XYZ file of C-alpha atoms in Angstrom:
230
model
C 0.135 0.087 0.019
C 3.156 2.307 0.662
C 4.149 1.462 -2.596
C 0.826 2.127 -4.141
C 0.671 5.646 -2.764
C 4.048 6.756 -3.139
C 3.248 5.769 -7.194
C 0.026 7.909 -6.920
C 2.069 10.816 -5.282
C 4.548 10.259 -8.540
C 1.750 10.079 -11.162
C -0.009 13.006 -9.990
C 3.151 14.978 -9.334
C 1.882 15.685 -5.957
C 4.593 17.762 -3.694
C 5.023 19.280 -0.336
C 1.819 20.921 0.670
C -0.278 18.805 -1.247
C -3.439 16.721 0.400
C -3.524 13.099 -0.266
C -6.922 11.239 -0.781
C -8.520 9.775 2.053
C -8.488 6.583 3.862
C -11.837 5.920 2.220
C -10.873 6.825 -1.441
C -7.781 4.881 -1.377
C -9.236 1.842 0.112
C -11.674 2.108 -3.017
C -9.035 3.183 -5.147
C -6.611 0.404 -4.448
C -9.320 -2.713 -3.195
C -7.879 -2.682 0.502
C -9.527 -2.297 3.517
C -8.972 0.783 5.476
C -6.938 -0.534 8.114
C -4.339 -1.237 5.551
C -4.418 2.250 4.242
C -4.057 3.664 7.656
C -1.262 1.432 8.574
C 0.304 2.521 4.971
C -0.297 6.496 6.174
C 1.220 5.698 9.667
C 4.561 4.330 8.155
C 4.387 7.504 5.812
C 4.295 9.713 8.712
C 7.231 7.616 10.369
C 9.301 8.589 7.738
C 8.171 12.132 7.666
C 6.577 12.083 4.068
C 2.778 12.868 5.515
C 1.328 14.262 8.540
C -2.408 14.645 9.462
C -3.769 17.941 9.837
C -7.398 18.946 11.329
C -10.035 19.331 8.801
C -7.941 18.850 5.972
C -6.473 14.911 6.027
C -2.877 13.857 4.774
C -0.521 16.377 3.865
C 2.697 16.057 1.996
C 5.604 17.049 4.185
C 9.312 16.940 3.778
C 10.222 15.888 7.420
C 12.758 13.159 6.725
C 15.495 14.208 8.208
C 13.743 14.799 11.290
C 12.247 11.631 11.192
C 16.009 10.024 10.928
C 16.864 12.350 13.878
C 14.277 10.932 16.051
C 14.621 7.447 15.125
C 18.853 7.333 15.851
C 17.960 9.249 19.266
C 15.471 6.566 20.344
C 17.652 3.643 18.663
C 20.858 4.181 20.235
C 21.667 3.742 24.080
C 24.959 5.456 25.108
C 27.132 2.128 25.105
C 30.672 2.043 24.358
C 30.003 0.996 20.379
C 27.853 3.702 20.630
C 30.327 6.411 21.652
C 33.051 4.775 19.653
C 30.522 4.908 16.580
C 29.262 8.668 16.784
C 33.200 9.604 17.921
C 34.501 8.241 15.074
C 32.157 9.987 12.890
C 33.101 13.457 14.864
C 36.666 12.367 14.038
C 36.001 12.171 10.485
C 34.548 15.603 10.521
C 35.325 18.010 13.266
C 39.187 16.782 13.124
C 39.346 17.149 9.905
C 37.713 21.103 9.779
C 41.293 22.330 10.428
C 42.262 23.530 6.829
C 38.412 24.836 5.954
C 38.525 26.719 9.283
C 41.806 28.801 8.955
C 41.052 31.753 6.842
C 37.740 31.273 7.103
C 36.396 31.376 10.791
C 35.994 35.210 11.875
C 36.969 36.751 15.011
C 33.373 37.183 16.153
C 32.807 33.657 15.827
C 35.749 32.347 18.107
C 34.397 35.117 20.514
C 31.127 33.787 20.548
C 32.809 30.198 20.856
C 34.367 31.360 23.594
C 31.192 32.906 25.435
C 29.605 29.650 25.274
C 32.386 27.613 26.481
C 32.245 30.271 29.837
C 28.460 29.649 29.912
C 29.575 25.963 30.191
C 31.144 26.160 33.372
C 28.510 28.012 34.937
C 25.804 25.650 34.181
C 23.309 24.415 36.719
C 22.019 21.248 35.150
C 24.208 18.529 33.020
C 21.352 19.110 30.361
C 22.125 22.609 30.217
C 25.577 21.886 29.961
C 25.338 19.352 27.016
C 23.454 21.693 24.936
C 26.069 24.719 25.121
C 28.359 21.838 24.475
C 26.708 21.054 21.401
C 26.110 24.628 20.608
C 30.219 25.228 20.641
C 30.999 22.542 18.118
C 27.906 23.417 16.270
C 29.229 27.036 15.831
C 32.592 25.481 14.747
C 30.679 22.624 12.201
C 28.939 25.734 10.636
C 32.079 28.123 10.416
C 33.543 25.602 7.814
C 30.834 26.736 5.404
C 29.659 23.647 4.200
C 25.929 22.968 4.386
C 25.800 19.138 4.094
C 28.073 18.887 6.860
C 25.890 21.499 9.234
C 22.779 19.685 8.252
C 23.859 16.470 8.619
C 25.684 17.193 12.229
C 22.107 18.998 13.164
C 20.394 16.189 12.238
C 22.418 13.937 14.718
C 22.102 16.401 17.391
C 19.920 14.417 19.779
C 22.444 11.739 19.686
C 25.410 13.518 20.148
C 24.096 15.680 22.819
C 23.246 12.467 24.809
C 26.739 11.356 24.399
C 27.963 14.882 25.491
C 25.868 14.350 28.858
C 28.146 11.969 30.062
C 30.183 13.094 32.975
C 28.329 16.406 32.753
C 26.950 16.056 36.345
C 30.857 16.214 37.847
C 32.470 19.278 38.414
C 35.641 18.078 37.105
C 34.367 16.914 33.967
C 32.595 20.304 33.197
C 36.179 21.934 34.225
C 37.801 19.396 31.769
C 35.539 20.265 29.080
C 36.016 23.891 29.275
C 39.510 23.653 29.247
C 39.548 21.564 26.131
C 37.445 23.786 24.408
C 39.516 26.897 25.338
C 42.913 25.171 23.714
C 40.725 24.114 20.813
C 39.702 27.859 20.432
C 43.186 28.892 21.036
C 44.756 26.691 18.261
C 42.340 28.278 15.833
C 43.305 31.660 16.655
C 47.136 30.741 16.306
C 46.034 28.560 13.094
C 48.262 25.653 14.834
C 47.066 22.358 13.189
C 49.016 19.914 15.197
C 47.335 21.816 18.605
C 43.938 21.814 16.944
C 44.292 17.938 15.888
C 45.702 16.836 19.468
C 43.029 18.605 21.681
C 40.294 18.049 19.446
C 41.421 14.364 19.849
C 41.660 14.242 23.411
C 38.539 16.211 23.890
C 36.384 13.627 21.875
C 38.001 10.631 23.710
C 37.508 12.371 27.443
C 33.636 11.161 27.669
C 34.635 7.613 27.028
C 35.465 6.808 30.669
C 32.296 8.095 31.869
C 30.651 5.095 29.902
C 30.136 1.541 31.153
C 32.025 -1.212 30.326
C 34.481 1.187 28.861
C 37.956 -0.348 27.817
C 36.212 -3.774 27.768
C 34.591 -5.882 25.088
C 32.575 -9.341 25.283
C 33.394 -11.863 22.954
C 31.954 -15.137 22.226
C 30.000 -14.675 26.035
C 33.338 -14.155 27.826
C 33.479 -10.457 29.850
C 36.263 -8.650 30.888
C 38.588 -8.970 27.833
C 40.432 -5.997 27.462
C 40.117 -3.845 24.211
C 43.313 -3.199 22.151
C 41.679 -0.091 20.560
C 41.253 -1.851 17.089
């Protein structure tokens, strides 16, 4: 039924904002039960393709990125594997931003990053601290001027923010984050590639100590094996 509805959208040239036929109309059109049509609508809504509006019906939307973001947020727990996967993604992006940032990032942006970082140290809750932490990194990513990267980073916000919560309830950890951020900004001000990569790498690794079972793997039912980092 989902394929039928997608074909209908394509054949009629429907686009964002257009209204789909009602459940009853689709049931007759494709000789199906209304329950089947209703389940198909739920699938389309889950993928961000359509949404229900009062007195209107099912309307086509372009919220796929929101649906995927929510799916990532729901599916991923704070585990060692999740941490390494997301931090691995961030290494591929943030640690390789130096060439894009040097000569492009403005003093105003660096000042704003410093200001956000200062607020992290004064945050009253772990949630506030993690929000500010994400804001700090988002400023840096957006300063690189790559729209696709910015949109992808934003899509992963719930997952990245969840990982950023690790350790935020501990004052020493919070102070460590502030110090690492300050070192990252300083390396950008000095256009020092080696310092930037070094401090970014330390920063991305820091939260691992707050993840359960960090540094250990479970293989073939045996717990307690030391992780060699590969």
